[in-house]
Amino acid sequence: MFRFEIHGDNITVTDAIRNYIEEKLSKLERYFTNVPEANAHVKIKTYQDGKSKVEVTIPLKDVTLRAEERHNDLYAAVNLIVEKLERQIRKHKTKVNRKFREKGVKNDIFPVLPGTEPEEEKGDEIEIIRSKQFALKPMDAEEAVLQMNMLGHDFFIFNDRETNETNIVYKRKDGKYGLIETSVER
């Protein structure tokens, strides 16, 4: 069962908004064999031009569902998010289930719903056409951003000098920078 963490930026999350989001996102639970205990992180932001942005991230044990949408109507944005997440699930359920069966996991993550056959996406196979290897150098995030900019890339992977963890810096759409810090899941 999903637990909802709904946060608003420049907007008060009313009971009506909260109930609408919870009702719509709860419909995704039907895609799971056993509905997992998971936190659905929802961020709502409104802008001066009247548009709203809704971001939903649902980290599960083996899969992370994520979508975002901008729209003039907050409720329409929520509907579009649910459609995007359903498309992600439908598109990848056969591949994900097959991968877990190959790993020896007995239960499929996504069930085949009654009256539906698994969809096999044609021409949608993952093909890695290039592979690179490089040594990760210990540095801090600022140095990694400088390296990224010198290379003209949108992201850069490095080992954090202090924690020795593998991290990623990236250039955001707004021109600022983001940092993804990794940790080993236990």
Coordinates of C-alpha atoms in Angstrom, one line a residue:
M1 CA 0.0 0.0 0.0
F2 CA 1.3 3.4 -0.9
R3 CA 1.8 6.0 1.8
F4 CA 1.7 9.6 0.5
E5 CA 4.1 12.4 1.2
I6 CA 2.7 15.4 -0.5
H7 CA 4.5 18.7 -0.3
G8 CA 3.6 22.1 -1.9
D9 CA 5.9 24.9 -3.0
N10 CA 4.1 28.2 -3.4
I11 CA 0.8 26.4 -2.8
T12 CA -1.1 25.1 0.2
V13 CA -2.0 21.4 -0.1
T14 CA -5.7 21.4 0.7
D15 CA -7.6 18.3 1.7
A16 CA -9.3 18.3 -1.7
I17 CA -5.9 18.3 -3.5
R18 CA -4.5 15.6 -1.2
N19 CA -7.6 13.4 -1.6
Y20 CA -7.5 13.8 -5.4
I21 CA -3.8 12.9 -5.6
E22 CA -4.2 9.9 -3.3
E23 CA -7.3 8.6 -5.1
K24 CA -5.6 8.9 -8.6
L25 CA -2.2 7.4 -7.6
S26 CA -3.8 4.6 -5.6
K27 CA -5.1 3.2 -9.0
L28 CA -1.5 2.2 -9.8
E29 CA -1.6 -0.4 -7.0
R30 CA -3.6 -2.7 -9.3
Y31 CA -0.5 -3.2 -11.4
F32 CA 1.3 -5.0 -8.6
T33 CA 1.1 -8.7 -7.6
N34 CA 1.5 -7.8 -4.0
V35 CA 1.1 -4.1 -3.3
P36 CA 4.4 -3.0 -1.8
E37 CA 4.7 -0.8 1.2
A38 CA 6.1 2.3 -0.4
N39 CA 6.2 6.1 0.0
A40 CA 4.8 8.0 -2.9
H41 CA 6.7 11.3 -2.9
V42 CA 4.6 14.1 -4.5
K43 CA 5.9 17.6 -5.0
I44 CA 3.6 20.4 -6.2
K45 CA 4.9 23.7 -7.3
T46 CA 3.0 26.7 -8.7
Y47 CA 4.6 29.4 -10.8
Q48 CA 3.8 33.1 -11.3
D49 CA 2.5 32.3 -14.8
G50 CA -0.2 30.2 -13.2
K51 CA 1.3 26.9 -14.3
S52 CA 1.7 24.0 -11.9
K53 CA 4.3 21.4 -11.8
V54 CA 3.6 18.0 -10.3
E55 CA 6.4 15.5 -9.6
V56 CA 5.8 11.9 -8.4
T57 CA 8.5 9.5 -7.4
I58 CA 7.6 6.0 -6.1
P59 CA 10.8 4.2 -5.0
L60 CA 10.1 0.4 -4.8
K61 CA 12.5 -2.3 -3.9
D62 CA 13.3 -3.3 -7.5
V63 CA 11.9 -0.5 -9.6
T64 CA 11.5 3.3 -9.3
L65 CA 8.5 4.9 -10.9
R66 CA 8.9 8.6 -11.7
A67 CA 7.1 11.2 -13.7
E68 CA 6.6 15.0 -13.8
E69 CA 4.2 17.2 -15.6
R70 CA 3.6 21.0 -16.0
H71 CA 0.1 22.2 -16.8
N72 CA -2.2 25.2 -16.3
D73 CA -4.6 22.9 -14.3
L74 CA -3.2 21.1 -11.3
Y75 CA -5.8 18.3 -11.5
A76 CA -5.1 17.8 -15.2
A77 CA -1.4 17.5 -14.4
V78 CA -2.2 14.8 -11.8
N79 CA -4.2 12.9 -14.5
L80 CA -1.4 13.2 -17.0
I81 CA 1.1 11.9 -14.4
V82 CA -1.0 8.8 -13.7
E83 CA -1.2 8.1 -17.4
K84 CA 2.6 8.5 -17.8
L85 CA 3.2 6.1 -14.9
E86 CA 0.7 3.6 -16.3
R87 CA 2.5 3.7 -19.7
Q88 CA 5.8 3.1 -17.9
I89 CA 4.5 0.1 -16.1
R90 CA 2.8 -1.4 -19.2
K91 CA 5.8 -0.7 -21.4
H92 CA 8.3 -2.3 -19.1
K93 CA 6.3 -5.0 -17.2
T94 CA 7.2 -7.8 -19.5
K95 CA 10.9 -6.9 -19.6
V96 CA 11.1 -6.4 -15.8
N97 CA 9.2 -9.6 -15.0
R98 CA 11.5 -11.6 -17.5
K99 CA 14.6 -10.1 -15.9
F100 CA 13.5 -11.1 -12.4
R101 CA 12.6 -14.6 -13.6
E102 CA 16.0 -15.0 -15.1
K103 CA 17.5 -13.9 -11.7
G104 CA 15.5 -16.7 -10.0
V105 CA 12.8 -14.4 -8.4
K106 CA 9.6 -16.5 -8.2
N107 CA 7.0 -13.7 -8.1
D108 CA 6.6 -11.3 -10.9
I109 CA 6.6 -7.7 -9.8
F110 CA 3.9 -6.7 -12.2
P111 CA 1.1 -9.2 -12.7
V112 CA -0.7 -10.0 -16.0
L113 CA -4.1 -8.5 -15.4
P114 CA -7.1 -10.7 -16.2
G115 CA -8.2 -10.3 -19.9
T116 CA -4.8 -8.8 -21.0
E117 CA -1.8 -10.4 -22.5
P118 CA 1.7 -9.2 -21.8
E119 CA 2.7 -6.6 -24.3
E120 CA 6.0 -7.2 -26.0
E121 CA 7.2 -3.9 -27.4
K122 CA 8.5 -4.5 -30.9
G123 CA 11.7 -2.7 -31.8
D124 CA 12.1 -1.5 -28.3
E125 CA 14.9 -3.8 -27.2
I126 CA 17.7 -2.1 -25.2
E127 CA 20.8 -2.1 -27.3
I128 CA 24.1 -0.7 -26.0
I129 CA 26.0 0.5 -29.0
R130 CA 29.0 2.0 -27.2
S131 CA 30.9 1.3 -24.0
K132 CA 33.5 3.4 -22.3
Q133 CA 35.8 2.8 -19.3
F134 CA 37.5 5.4 -17.3
A135 CA 39.1 5.7 -13.8
L136 CA 37.1 7.5 -11.2
K137 CA 39.2 10.2 -9.6
P138 CA 38.7 11.4 -6.0
M139 CA 37.5 15.0 -6.0
D140 CA 34.9 17.2 -4.5
A141 CA 31.6 18.3 -6.3
E142 CA 32.9 21.7 -7.3
E143 CA 35.9 20.1 -9.1
A144 CA 33.6 17.6 -10.7
V145 CA 31.4 20.4 -12.1
L146 CA 34.6 22.1 -13.5
Q147 CA 35.6 18.9 -15.2
M148 CA 32.1 18.4 -16.6
N149 CA 32.1 21.9 -18.1
M150 CA 35.6 21.5 -19.5
L151 CA 34.4 18.3 -21.3
G152 CA 31.2 19.9 -22.5
H153 CA 29.1 17.1 -20.9
D154 CA 25.7 17.3 -19.1
F155 CA 26.8 15.0 -16.3
F156 CA 30.1 13.8 -14.7
I157 CA 30.7 10.7 -12.5
F158 CA 33.4 10.9 -9.7
N159 CA 34.5 9.5 -6.4
D160 CA 33.8 11.8 -3.5
R161 CA 37.1 12.7 -1.9
E162 CA 35.7 12.6 1.7
T163 CA 33.2 9.6 1.5
N164 CA 34.9 7.6 -1.3
E165 CA 31.3 7.0 -2.7
T166 CA 30.6 7.3 -6.4
N167 CA 28.6 10.4 -7.1
I168 CA 27.2 12.3 -10.1
V169 CA 27.0 16.0 -10.9
Y170 CA 24.7 17.1 -13.7
K171 CA 23.5 20.3 -15.4
R172 CA 19.9 21.1 -14.7
K173 CA 17.4 22.6 -17.3
D174 CA 17.5 25.9 -15.4
G175 CA 21.3 26.1 -15.9
K176 CA 22.2 25.3 -12.3
Y177 CA 23.8 22.1 -11.1
G178 CA 22.6 19.0 -9.3
L179 CA 24.4 16.3 -7.2
I180 CA 23.4 12.7 -7.0
E181 CA 25.0 11.0 -4.0
T182 CA 25.1 7.2 -4.0
S183 CA 25.2 4.7 -1.3
V184 CA 25.2 0.9 -1.2
E185 CA 21.8 -0.6 -0.5
R186 CA 21.9 -3.2 2.2

